[in-house]
Amino acid sequence: MVRAACLLLCICATAVGAADNDASIRDSAVRQYPDQAAAVSETVQRADQAGVPADTLTRILSRSSQAGVPASDFIHILNNLSQAGETGLPLAPFSEKVMEGLAKEVAPALIVQVLDKKLATYREAQRIVAESTAQAKPDARAVVAVALSFERGISPQGMQALLTEQGYEPAPVGHAAQALADLVSMGFNEGEGVAIVRAGLDAGYLQKGGATLTQIVAQAQKLGFGNDAIAQRMVTALNRGTPMAEISLELHGGNRRGGNRGGNDGWGHGGAQSGGAGGHGNGGGRHAN
Amino acid sequence: MKSDWLNEQMLAAIDGTLSGTEQRRFDQALADDPAAQARFEALCALTERMRELPTRDEPLDFTDGVMARVSDIRRPWWVRLWIYLTRAHEVRVNLLGALAAAAAVVASVAVGVQLLRQEGTMPAPITAEVQKEYLMRFSYNDPQATQVYVAGSFNDWRKQQIQLTDSAGKGVWIGVLPLKPGIYEYMFYVDGHWVMDEHAQRYKDDGFGRKNAILELGTGDDLSI
């Protein structure tokens, strides 16, 4: 029993030590910013209650101290993290952005500004993912993927047009958002990108990811097809349920046979659409209407 | 002098270890000294009484216990605690006591783990699957560079932590990094300046006036075409 009591004592001491971490972080923060001790202490406590990990708080405090971040900006930064935690957003993107800004020796006021924008972006992403997946607590990875797409230039309207349905699984929603941003970065306008990705999403091709879809499009671009033609033919193929691998084969087959890049002859199924069904029976034969 | 010799021989006489000559000499000396004789008789009586006392075996840790108590007089409490904790003990327990102790330990561990997790100092256990790691090769081409690092969300943007090496001396700086599946942002840090990876597949504005390369590992499909 004595030994059990000793073991119990050791375990309790460890737990108490961990609980003391936050108190020691508050003390460190107050020592760092004595002029605004009360506000800083309150801010650290709020961040702790919002679920910001102790090691994250320690790292931010340490880096802020090294970079000479003013107390007002330090408080603003931590409040941003607290708001993210309180609204159920993943914290890593925010803490990483703080670390990035401090590492790049950016002015603290600009870091605050970027965090404000990031918080708004992530809230919008959270709302869209919640609606499209019909989940009260949206999947964090999907939220990050959608937010990243916003940060890569996709508009909320474009994302809304992509995810008009409800009841999607979270994973394809994230993959679709990333694929749309990829297509736009490859030169497609947002409308074309939405059309392609939406067709892929509805056909169930984005369960595991969107890389294959964008790779096929990249191949088509390398082969010289125009973006509008690619969009049109990808949508047609996807709506027919053509497997990705076969779309890729048809793309190469069409190119070898037709050679009329950017036109209607090299890639597709229906004769009326391609204007040369006879020469492009590779896919059409297997996926007759 | 004779009295001293007598006193010394009394115990030997009681134990029966005197030789014949010594015994005769002892008896003669005792007869000549009535006071010594009285002392010897008293000693014999005391010895007899002691032999009548019940005998008990000493406990197994008798010596250690005695030595610990002797040591405790001089040693501080933390030393004594350490000695107690590190020394082997014979422990006798009953089943009910052992079960109660085990239950207390299990409850304490559960409470401790919960507290640690609330504090964010312990990661949640991976229950679904063991995450695989990818070996990511970073390369940067600049014959003029003297020091090249890569920094990003995978290392908390510590700019001088992961150094690339130009082993061939031709300005091709290479570093290999094990990374878990996820979406990462990164830049190169070349001779004190942040530089974008020109060969990345994806980029995004960092919000601070530069562009981060985006690296996505294992979050999408692995199907190749």
PDB file of N, CA, C and O in Angstrom, chain A residues 1-2 4 7-8 11 15 18 21-22 54 59 63 96-97 99-101 103-106 114 141 148 151-152 175 178 182 208-209 211-212 215-216 219, chain B residues 84-85 91 97 101 104-105 108-109 115-116 119-121 153 156-159 183 185 187 194 202-204 206-208 210 212 214 216 219-221 223 225:
ATOM      1  N   MET A   1       0.823  -1.204   0.000  1.00  0.00           N
ATOM      2  CA  MET A   1       0.000   0.000   0.000  1.00  0.00           C
ATOM      3  C   MET A   1       0.860   1.258   0.000  1.00  0.00           C
ATOM      4  O   MET A   1       0.504   2.269  -0.595  1.00  0.00           O
ATOM      5  N   VAL A   2       1.997   1.124   0.718  1.00  0.00           N
ATOM      6  CA  VAL A   2       2.892   2.289   0.770  1.00  0.00           C
ATOM      7  C   VAL A   2       3.428   2.593  -0.611  1.00  0.00           C
ATOM      8  O   VAL A   2       3.462   3.742  -1.062  1.00  0.00           O
ATOM      9  N   ALA A   4       2.025   1.790  -3.441  1.00  0.00           N
ATOM     10  CA  ALA A   4       0.922   2.304  -4.262  1.00  0.00           C
ATOM     11  C   ALA A   4       0.704   3.792  -3.992  1.00  0.00           C
ATOM     12  O   ALA A   4       0.483   4.584  -4.914  1.00  0.00           O
ATOM     13  N   LEU A   7       3.402   5.761  -5.722  1.00  0.00           N
ATOM     14  CA  LEU A   7       3.141   5.846  -7.162  1.00  0.00           C
ATOM     15  C   LEU A   7       2.055   6.872  -7.446  1.00  0.00           C
ATOM     16  O   LEU A   7       2.160   7.703  -8.361  1.00  0.00           O
ATOM     17  N   LEU A   8       1.003   6.825  -6.630  1.00  0.00           N
ATOM     18  CA  LEU A   8      -0.095   7.782  -6.767  1.00  0.00           C
ATOM     19  C   LEU A   8       0.410   9.211  -6.617  1.00  0.00           C
ATOM     20  O   LEU A   8       0.057  10.112  -7.378  1.00  0.00           O
ATOM     21  N   ILE A  11       2.273  10.293  -9.758  1.00  0.00           N
ATOM     22  CA  ILE A  11       1.364  10.585 -10.870  1.00  0.00           C
ATOM     23  C   ILE A  11       0.671  11.924 -10.653  1.00  0.00           C
ATOM     24  O   ILE A  11       0.563  12.748 -11.560  1.00  0.00           O
ATOM     25  N   ALA A  15       0.703  15.369 -12.979  1.00  0.00           N
ATOM     26  CA  ALA A  15      -0.500  16.051 -13.462  1.00  0.00           C
ATOM     27  C   ALA A  15      -0.531  17.502 -12.998  1.00  0.00           C
ATOM     28  O   ALA A  15      -0.850  18.408 -13.773  1.00  0.00           O
ATOM     29  N   ALA A  18       1.823  19.552 -15.056  1.00  0.00           N
ATOM     30  CA  ALA A  18       1.289  19.934 -16.363  1.00  0.00           C
ATOM     31  C   ALA A  18       0.287  21.080 -16.224  1.00  0.00           C
ATOM     32  O   ALA A  18       0.250  22.000 -17.030  1.00  0.00           O
ATOM     33  N   ASN A  21       1.721  24.434 -16.060  1.00  0.00           N
ATOM     34  CA  ASN A  21       2.340  24.981 -17.267  1.00  0.00           C
ATOM     35  C   ASN A  21       1.727  26.321 -17.637  1.00  0.00           C
ATOM     36  O   ASN A  21       2.418  27.280 -17.939  1.00  0.00           O
ATOM     37  N   ASP A  22       0.378  26.341 -17.613  1.00  0.00           N
ATOM     38  CA  ASP A  22      -0.297  27.552 -18.068  1.00  0.00           C
ATOM     39  C   ASP A  22      -0.030  28.719 -17.137  1.00  0.00           C
ATOM     40  O   ASP A  22       0.129  29.854 -17.581  1.00  0.00           O
ATOM     41  N   ALA A  54      -0.399  24.340 -24.840  1.00  0.00           N
ATOM     42  CA  ALA A  54       0.588  25.069 -24.035  1.00  0.00           C
ATOM     43  C   ALA A  54       1.895  25.269 -24.796  1.00  0.00           C
ATOM     44  O   ALA A  54       2.509  26.342 -24.710  1.00  0.00           O
ATOM     45  N   ARG A  59       5.777  28.757 -27.613  1.00  0.00           N
ATOM     46  CA  ARG A  59       6.574  29.085 -28.807  1.00  0.00           C
ATOM     47  C   ARG A  59       6.237  30.485 -29.316  1.00  0.00           C
ATOM     48  O   ARG A  59       7.129  31.252 -29.686  1.00  0.00           O
ATOM     49  N   ARG A  63       8.971  33.429 -29.505  1.00  0.00           N
ATOM     50  CA  ARG A  63       9.324  34.091 -30.771  1.00  0.00           C
ATOM     51  C   ARG A  63       8.931  35.569 -30.749  1.00  0.00           C
ATOM     52  O   ARG A  63       9.641  36.420 -31.288  1.00  0.00           O
ATOM     53  N   GLU A  96       0.799  28.492 -37.315  1.00  0.00           N
ATOM     54  CA  GLU A  96       1.872  28.418 -38.316  1.00  0.00           C
ATOM     55  C   GLU A  96       2.071  29.764 -39.020  1.00  0.00           C
ATOM     56  O   GLU A  96       3.207  30.144 -39.331  1.00  0.00           O
ATOM     57  N   LYS A  97       0.976  30.454 -39.258  1.00  0.00           N
ATOM     58  CA  LYS A  97       1.093  31.756 -39.930  1.00  0.00           C
ATOM     59  C   LYS A  97       1.824  32.759 -39.029  1.00  0.00           C
ATOM     60  O   LYS A  97       2.614  33.570 -39.511  1.00  0.00           O
ATOM     61  N   MET A  99       4.096  31.955 -36.780  1.00  0.00           N
ATOM     62  CA  MET A  99       5.510  31.550 -36.810  1.00  0.00           C
ATOM     63  C   MET A  99       6.159  31.977 -38.124  1.00  0.00           C
ATOM     64  O   MET A  99       7.308  32.423 -38.142  1.00  0.00           O
ATOM     65  N   GLU A 100       5.410  31.813 -39.204  1.00  0.00           N
ATOM     66  CA  GLU A 100       5.936  32.187 -40.517  1.00  0.00           C
ATOM     67  C   GLU A 100       6.234  33.687 -40.565  1.00  0.00           C
ATOM     68  O   GLU A 100       7.310  34.114 -41.014  1.00  0.00           O
ATOM     69  N   GLY A 101       5.270  34.472 -40.104  1.00  0.00           N
ATOM     70  CA  GLY A 101       5.460  35.924 -40.120  1.00  0.00           C
ATOM     71  C   GLY A 101       6.647  36.354 -39.274  1.00  0.00           C
ATOM     72  O   GLY A 101       7.446  37.209 -39.696  1.00  0.00           O
ATOM     73  N   ALA A 103       9.213  34.469 -38.467  1.00  0.00           N
ATOM     74  CA  ALA A 103      10.452  33.978 -39.098  1.00  0.00           C
ATOM     75  C   ALA A 103      10.859  34.872 -40.267  1.00  0.00           C
ATOM     76  O   ALA A 103      12.050  35.104 -40.491  1.00  0.00           O
ATOM     77  N   LYS A 104       9.868  35.380 -40.984  1.00  0.00           N
ATOM     78  CA  LYS A 104      10.163  36.235 -42.137  1.00  0.00           C
ATOM     79  C   LYS A 104      10.356  37.695 -41.738  1.00  0.00           C
ATOM     80  O   LYS A 104      10.470  38.565 -42.609  1.00  0.00           O
ATOM     81  N   GLU A 105      10.350  37.919 -40.434  1.00  0.00           N
ATOM     82  CA  GLU A 105      10.608  39.261 -39.887  1.00  0.00           C
ATOM     83  C   GLU A 105       9.631  40.292 -40.441  1.00  0.00           C
ATOM     84  O   GLU A 105       9.996  41.424 -40.789  1.00  0.00           O
ATOM     85  N   VAL A 106       8.380  39.853 -40.542  1.00  0.00           N
ATOM     86  CA  VAL A 106       7.321  40.743 -41.006  1.00  0.00           C
ATOM     87  C   VAL A 106       6.892  41.652 -39.851  1.00  0.00           C
ATOM     88  O   VAL A 106       6.968  41.253 -38.685  1.00  0.00           O
ATOM     89  N   VAL A 114      -2.984  39.855 -41.479  1.00  0.00           N
ATOM     90  CA  VAL A 114      -3.108  38.590 -42.213  1.00  0.00           C
ATOM     91  C   VAL A 114      -3.926  37.588 -41.407  1.00  0.00           C
ATOM     92  O   VAL A 114      -4.750  36.840 -41.958  1.00  0.00           O
ATOM     93  N   ARG A 141     -10.169  18.791 -41.929  1.00  0.00           N
ATOM     94  CA  ARG A 141      -9.339  18.712 -43.138  1.00  0.00           C
ATOM     95  C   ARG A 141     -10.049  19.334 -44.335  1.00  0.00           C
ATOM     96  O   ARG A 141      -9.426  19.990 -45.172  1.00  0.00           O
ATOM     97  N   LEU A 148      -7.805  26.856 -48.020  1.00  0.00           N
ATOM     98  CA  LEU A 148      -6.590  26.972 -48.836  1.00  0.00           C
ATOM     99  C   LEU A 148      -6.944  27.350 -50.275  1.00  0.00           C
ATOM    100  O   LEU A 148      -6.240  28.142 -50.920  1.00  0.00           O
ATOM    101  N   GLU A 151      -7.574  30.929 -50.361  1.00  0.00           N
ATOM    102  CA  GLU A 151      -6.299  31.652 -50.305  1.00  0.00           C
ATOM    103  C   GLU A 151      -5.534  31.558 -51.624  1.00  0.00           C
ATOM    104  O   GLU A 151      -4.656  32.375 -51.892  1.00  0.00           O
ATOM    105  N   ARG A 152      -5.882  30.566 -52.416  1.00  0.00           N
ATOM    106  CA  ARG A 152      -5.243  30.440 -53.727  1.00  0.00           C
ATOM    107  C   ARG A 152      -6.046  31.168 -54.810  1.00  0.00           C
ATOM    108  O   ARG A 152      -5.719  31.060 -55.986  1.00  0.00           O
ATOM    109  N   HIS A 175     -11.162  17.597 -51.593  1.00  0.00           N
ATOM    110  CA  HIS A 175     -10.456  17.307 -52.847  1.00  0.00           C
ATOM    111  C   HIS A 175     -10.971  18.177 -53.995  1.00  0.00           C
ATOM    112  O   HIS A 175     -10.192  18.650 -54.833  1.00  0.00           O
ATOM    113  N   GLN A 178      -9.578  21.683 -53.736  1.00  0.00           N
ATOM    114  CA  GLN A 178      -8.175  21.729 -54.165  1.00  0.00           C
ATOM    115  C   GLN A 178      -8.059  21.598 -55.676  1.00  0.00           C
ATOM    116  O   GLN A 178      -7.264  22.297 -56.320  1.00  0.00           O
ATOM    117  N   ASP A 182      -6.444  24.144 -58.353  1.00  0.00           N
ATOM    118  CA  ASP A 182      -5.400  23.680 -59.285  1.00  0.00           C
ATOM    119  C   ASP A 182      -5.744  24.077 -60.723  1.00  0.00           C
ATOM    120  O   ASP A 182      -4.892  24.578 -61.469  1.00  0.00           O
ATOM    121  N   LYS A 208     -11.097   9.800 -53.473  1.00  0.00           N
ATOM    122  CA  LYS A 208      -9.738   9.618 -52.961  1.00  0.00           C
ATOM    123  C   LYS A 208      -8.832  10.804 -53.237  1.00  0.00           C
ATOM    124  O   LYS A 208      -7.730  10.871 -52.717  1.00  0.00           O
ATOM    125  N   GLY A 209      -9.254  11.689 -54.104  1.00  0.00           N
ATOM    126  CA  GLY A 209      -8.407  12.842 -54.395  1.00  0.00           C
ATOM    127  C   GLY A 209      -8.707  13.403 -55.763  1.00  0.00           C
ATOM    128  O   GLY A 209      -9.452  12.807 -56.545  1.00  0.00           O
ATOM    129  N   ALA A 211      -6.099  14.574 -57.786  1.00  0.00           N
ATOM    130  CA  ALA A 211      -4.851  14.667 -58.542  1.00  0.00           C
ATOM    131  C   ALA A 211      -4.986  14.083 -59.942  1.00  0.00           C
ATOM    132  O   ALA A 211      -4.471  14.630 -60.923  1.00  0.00           O
ATOM    133  N   THR A 212      -5.703  12.951 -60.038  1.00  0.00           N
ATOM    134  CA  THR A 212      -5.836  12.303 -61.339  1.00  0.00           C
ATOM    135  C   THR A 212      -6.570  13.202 -62.331  1.00  0.00           C
ATOM    136  O   THR A 212      -6.186  13.331 -63.491  1.00  0.00           O
ATOM    137  N   GLN A 215      -4.291  15.901 -63.442  1.00  0.00           N
ATOM    138  CA  GLN A 215      -3.226  15.372 -64.287  1.00  0.00           C
ATOM    139  C   GLN A 215      -3.719  15.135 -65.710  1.00  0.00           C
ATOM    140  O   GLN A 215      -3.006  15.396 -66.690  1.00  0.00           O
ATOM    141  N   ILE A 216      -4.943  14.633 -65.824  1.00  0.00           N
ATOM    142  CA  ILE A 216      -5.508  14.420 -67.164  1.00  0.00           C
ATOM    143  C   ILE A 216      -5.642  15.756 -67.897  1.00  0.00           C
ATOM    144  O   ILE A 216      -5.299  15.889 -69.083  1.00  0.00           O
ATOM    145  N   GLN A 219      -2.363  16.900 -69.039  1.00  0.00           N
ATOM    146  CA  GLN A 219      -1.947  16.159 -70.238  1.00  0.00           C
ATOM    147  C   GLN A 219      -2.603  16.754 -71.473  1.00  0.00           C
ATOM    148  O   GLN A 219      -1.966  16.936 -72.515  1.00  0.00           O
TER     149      GLN A 219
ATOM    150  N   TYR B  84      14.763   4.075   0.799  1.00  0.00           N
ATOM    151  CA  TYR B  84      13.591   3.224   0.980  1.00  0.00           C
ATOM    152  C   TYR B  84      13.013   2.808  -0.361  1.00  0.00           C
ATOM    153  O   TYR B  84      12.646   1.647  -0.569  1.00  0.00           O
ATOM    154  N   LEU B  85      12.946   3.771  -1.293  1.00  0.00           N
ATOM    155  CA  LEU B  85      12.330   3.480  -2.581  1.00  0.00           C
ATOM    156  C   LEU B  85      13.182   2.563  -3.437  1.00  0.00           C
ATOM    157  O   LEU B  85      12.669   1.824  -4.273  1.00  0.00           O
ATOM    158  N   VAL B  91       7.140  -7.595   0.823  1.00  0.00           N
ATOM    159  CA  VAL B  91       5.843  -6.991   1.090  1.00  0.00           C
ATOM    160  C   VAL B  91       4.804  -8.084   1.212  1.00  0.00           C
ATOM    161  O   VAL B  91       4.723  -8.980   0.364  1.00  0.00           O
ATOM    162  N   GLY B  97      -6.508  -5.742  -0.407  1.00  0.00           N
ATOM    163  CA  GLY B  97      -5.629  -4.571  -0.406  1.00  0.00           C
ATOM    164  C   GLY B  97      -4.967  -4.375  -1.755  1.00  0.00           C
ATOM    165  O   GLY B  97      -4.847  -3.253  -2.259  1.00  0.00           O
ATOM    166  N   ALA B 101      -5.333  -1.150  -4.237  1.00  0.00           N
ATOM    167  CA  ALA B 101      -4.169  -0.388  -4.704  1.00  0.00           C
ATOM    168  C   ALA B 101      -4.155  -0.309  -6.224  1.00  0.00           C
ATOM    169  O   ALA B 101      -3.893   0.744  -6.819  1.00  0.00           O
ATOM    170  N   ALA B 104      -6.697   2.136  -7.440  1.00  0.00           N
ATOM    171  CA  ALA B 104      -6.256   3.517  -7.219  1.00  0.00           C
ATOM    172  C   ALA B 104      -5.258   3.942  -8.279  1.00  0.00           C
ATOM    173  O   ALA B 104      -5.305   5.065  -8.802  1.00  0.00           O
ATOM    174  N   VAL B 105      -4.335   3.032  -8.631  1.00  0.00           N
ATOM    175  CA  VAL B 105      -3.329   3.364  -9.639  1.00  0.00           C
ATOM    176  C   VAL B 105      -3.991   3.591 -10.993  1.00  0.00           C
ATOM    177  O   VAL B 105      -3.713   4.573 -11.694  1.00  0.00           O
ATOM    178  N   SER B 108      -5.776   6.861 -11.030  1.00  0.00           N
ATOM    179  CA  SER B 108      -4.842   7.988 -11.055  1.00  0.00           C
ATOM    180  C   SER B 108      -4.263   8.196 -12.443  1.00  0.00           C
ATOM    181  O   SER B 108      -4.133   9.322 -12.926  1.00  0.00           O
ATOM    182  N   VAL B 109      -3.906   7.086 -13.089  1.00  0.00           N
ATOM    183  CA  VAL B 109      -3.356   7.199 -14.443  1.00  0.00           C
ATOM    184  C   VAL B 109      -4.389   7.799 -15.385  1.00  0.00           C
ATOM    185  O   VAL B 109      -4.090   8.688 -16.193  1.00  0.00           O
ATOM    186  N   LEU B 115      -5.882  14.956 -17.687  1.00  0.00           N
ATOM    187  CA  LEU B 115      -5.368  16.294 -17.410  1.00  0.00           C
ATOM    188  C   LEU B 115      -4.320  16.701 -18.440  1.00  0.00           C
ATOM    189  O   LEU B 115      -4.331  17.807 -18.977  1.00  0.00           O
ATOM    190  N   LEU B 116      -3.409  15.771 -18.718  1.00  0.00           N
ATOM    191  CA  LEU B 116      -2.355  16.081 -19.685  1.00  0.00           C
ATOM    192  C   LEU B 116      -2.946  16.382 -21.045  1.00  0.00           C
ATOM    193  O   LEU B 116      -2.514  17.290 -21.746  1.00  0.00           O
ATOM    194  N   GLU B 119      -4.409  19.724 -21.182  1.00  0.00           N
ATOM    195  CA  GLU B 119      -3.390  20.764 -21.247  1.00  0.00           C
ATOM    196  C   GLU B 119      -2.740  20.803 -22.618  1.00  0.00           C
ATOM    197  O   GLU B 119      -1.969  21.697 -22.917  1.00  0.00           O
ATOM    198  N   GLY B 120      -3.036  19.814 -23.436  1.00  0.00           N
ATOM    199  CA  GLY B 120      -2.471  19.796 -24.780  1.00  0.00           C
ATOM    200  C   GLY B 120      -1.031  19.338 -24.828  1.00  0.00           C
ATOM    201  O   GLY B 120      -0.342  19.545 -25.811  1.00  0.00           O
ATOM    202  N   THR B 121      -0.572  18.716 -23.742  1.00  0.00           N
ATOM    203  CA  THR B 121       0.819  18.291 -23.752  1.00  0.00           C
ATOM    204  C   THR B 121       0.956  16.856 -24.226  1.00  0.00           C
ATOM    205  O   THR B 121       2.040  16.361 -24.403  1.00  0.00           O
ATOM    206  N   SER B 153       5.954  25.027 -42.879  1.00  0.00           N
ATOM    207  CA  SER B 153       5.035  24.661 -41.799  1.00  0.00           C
ATOM    208  C   SER B 153       5.416  23.322 -41.181  1.00  0.00           C
ATOM    209  O   SER B 153       4.948  22.999 -40.104  1.00  0.00           O
ATOM    210  N   ASP B 156       7.868  24.511 -38.294  1.00  0.00           N
ATOM    211  CA  ASP B 156       7.543  25.731 -37.548  1.00  0.00           C
ATOM    212  C   ASP B 156       8.273  26.956 -38.104  1.00  0.00           C
ATOM    213  O   ASP B 156       8.544  27.904 -37.380  1.00  0.00           O
ATOM    214  N   TRP B 157       8.642  26.877 -39.362  1.00  0.00           N
ATOM    215  CA  TRP B 157       9.312  27.976 -40.055  1.00  0.00           C
ATOM    216  C   TRP B 157      10.631  28.371 -39.379  1.00  0.00           C
ATOM    217  O   TRP B 157      10.989  29.554 -39.338  1.00  0.00           O
ATOM    218  N   ARG B 158      11.303  27.392 -38.832  1.00  0.00           N
ATOM    219  CA  ARG B 158      12.643  27.690 -38.278  1.00  0.00           C
ATOM    220  C   ARG B 158      13.595  27.764 -39.461  1.00  0.00           C
ATOM    221  O   ARG B 158      13.907  26.763 -40.086  1.00  0.00           O
ATOM    222  N   LYS B 159      14.068  28.968 -39.724  1.00  0.00           N
ATOM    223  CA  LYS B 159      14.722  29.200 -41.015  1.00  0.00           C
ATOM    224  C   LYS B 159      16.129  28.622 -41.116  1.00  0.00           C
ATOM    225  O   LYS B 159      16.631  28.429 -42.216  1.00  0.00           O
ATOM    226  N   ILE B 183      -0.732  18.862 -45.853  1.00  0.00           N
ATOM    227  CA  ILE B 183      -0.492  19.966 -46.778  1.00  0.00           C
ATOM    228  C   ILE B 183       0.478  20.927 -46.111  1.00  0.00           C
ATOM    229  O   ILE B 183       0.220  21.394 -45.005  1.00  0.00           O
ATOM    230  N   GLU B 185       3.392  24.294 -46.462  1.00  0.00           N
ATOM    231  CA  GLU B 185       3.890  25.448 -47.206  1.00  0.00           C
ATOM    232  C   GLU B 185       5.359  25.622 -46.851  1.00  0.00           C
ATOM    233  O   GLU B 185       5.749  25.383 -45.701  1.00  0.00           O
ATOM    234  N   MET B 187       9.433  27.617 -48.055  1.00  0.00           N
ATOM    235  CA  MET B 187      10.293  28.455 -48.894  1.00  0.00           C
ATOM    236  C   MET B 187      11.736  28.057 -48.628  1.00  0.00           C
ATOM    237  O   MET B 187      12.042  27.387 -47.640  1.00  0.00           O
ATOM    238  N   TRP B 194      14.678  35.043 -48.241  1.00  0.00           N
ATOM    239  CA  TRP B 194      13.637  34.049 -48.538  1.00  0.00           C
ATOM    240  C   TRP B 194      13.466  33.944 -50.048  1.00  0.00           C
ATOM    241  O   TRP B 194      13.324  34.950 -50.733  1.00  0.00           O
ATOM    242  N   ARG B 202       2.516  23.858 -56.857  1.00  0.00           N
ATOM    243  CA  ARG B 202       1.478  24.783 -56.409  1.00  0.00           C
ATOM    244  C   ARG B 202       2.097  25.906 -55.583  1.00  0.00           C
ATOM    245  O   ARG B 202       3.097  25.690 -54.895  1.00  0.00           O
ATOM    246  N   TYR B 203       1.464  27.044 -55.647  1.00  0.00           N
ATOM    247  CA  TYR B 203       1.907  28.206 -54.863  1.00  0.00           C
ATOM    248  C   TYR B 203       0.703  28.898 -54.257  1.00  0.00           C
ATOM    249  O   TYR B 203      -0.419  28.746 -54.714  1.00  0.00           O
ATOM    250  N   LYS B 204       0.971  29.681 -53.264  1.00  0.00           N
ATOM    251  CA  LYS B 204      -0.057  30.607 -52.772  1.00  0.00           C
ATOM    252  C   LYS B 204       0.638  31.820 -52.166  1.00  0.00           C
ATOM    253  O   LYS B 204       1.782  31.712 -51.674  1.00  0.00           O
ATOM    254  N   ASP B 206       1.715  34.350 -49.533  1.00  0.00           N
ATOM    255  CA  ASP B 206       1.868  34.152 -48.086  1.00  0.00           C
ATOM    256  C   ASP B 206       1.210  35.274 -47.285  1.00  0.00           C
ATOM    257  O   ASP B 206       1.184  35.225 -46.057  1.00  0.00           O
ATOM    258  N   GLY B 207       0.699  36.274 -47.995  1.00  0.00           N
ATOM    259  CA  GLY B 207       0.073  37.399 -47.303  1.00  0.00           C
ATOM    260  C   GLY B 207       1.060  38.471 -46.906  1.00  0.00           C
ATOM    261  O   GLY B 207       0.681  39.570 -46.512  1.00  0.00           O
ATOM    262  N   PHE B 208       2.341  38.130 -47.008  1.00  0.00           N
ATOM    263  CA  PHE B 208       3.382  39.084 -46.611  1.00  0.00           C
ATOM    264  C   PHE B 208       4.161  39.599 -47.814  1.00  0.00           C
ATOM    265  O   PHE B 208       5.240  40.182 -47.660  1.00  0.00           O
ATOM    266  N   ARG B 210       5.121  37.576 -50.479  1.00  0.00           N
ATOM    267  CA  ARG B 210       5.880  36.543 -51.180  1.00  0.00           C
ATOM    268  C   ARG B 210       4.950  35.381 -51.519  1.00  0.00           C
ATOM    269  O   ARG B 210       3.782  35.392 -51.167  1.00  0.00           O
ATOM    270  N   ASN B 212       4.491  31.226 -51.183  1.00  0.00           N
ATOM    271  CA  ASN B 212       4.944  29.954 -50.620  1.00  0.00           C
ATOM    272  C   ASN B 212       4.669  28.831 -51.607  1.00  0.00           C
ATOM    273  O   ASN B 212       3.644  28.851 -52.302  1.00  0.00           O
ATOM    274  N   ILE B 214       3.496  25.052 -52.199  1.00  0.00           N
ATOM    275  CA  ILE B 214       2.596  24.154 -51.472  1.00  0.00           C
ATOM    276  C   ILE B 214       2.983  22.719 -51.780  1.00  0.00           C
ATOM    277  O   ILE B 214       3.210  22.353 -52.933  1.00  0.00           O
ATOM    278  N   GLU B 216       1.688  18.852 -51.070  1.00  0.00           N
ATOM    279  CA  GLU B 216       0.604  18.020 -50.553  1.00  0.00           C
ATOM    280  C   GLU B 216       1.049  16.569 -50.597  1.00  0.00           C
ATOM    281  O   GLU B 216       1.378  16.047 -51.662  1.00  0.00           O
ATOM    282  N   THR B 219      -2.615  13.175 -49.120  1.00  0.00           N
ATOM    283  CA  THR B 219      -3.985  13.538 -48.804  1.00  0.00           C
ATOM    284  C   THR B 219      -4.917  13.318 -49.984  1.00  0.00           C
ATOM    285  O   THR B 219      -6.119  13.318 -49.834  1.00  0.00           O
ATOM    286  N   GLY B 220      -4.333  13.110 -51.133  1.00  0.00           N
ATOM    287  CA  GLY B 220      -5.162  12.869 -52.313  1.00  0.00           C
ATOM    288  C   GLY B 220      -4.998  11.435 -52.776  1.00  0.00           C
ATOM    289  O   GLY B 220      -4.612  10.552 -52.020  1.00  0.00           O
ATOM    290  N   ASP B 221      -5.294  11.181 -54.007  1.00  0.00           N
ATOM    291  CA  ASP B 221      -5.178   9.811 -54.486  1.00  0.00           C
ATOM    292  C   ASP B 221      -3.768   9.554 -55.003  1.00  0.00           C
ATOM    293  O   ASP B 221      -3.007  10.459 -55.320  1.00  0.00           O
ATOM    294  N   LEU B 223      -3.318   7.384 -57.498  1.00  0.00           N
ATOM    295  CA  LEU B 223      -3.479   6.781 -58.818  1.00  0.00           C
ATOM    296  C   LEU B 223      -2.684   7.561 -59.860  1.00  0.00           C
ATOM    297  O   LEU B 223      -2.814   8.759 -59.991  1.00  0.00           O
ATOM    298  N   ILE B 225      -1.442   7.987 -63.910  1.00  0.00           N
ATOM    299  CA  ILE B 225      -2.009   7.702 -65.234  1.00  0.00           C
ATOM    300  C   ILE B 225      -0.913   7.649 -66.279  1.00  0.00           C
ATOM    301  O   ILE B 225       0.202   8.036 -66.025  1.00  0.00           O
TER     302      ILE B 225
END
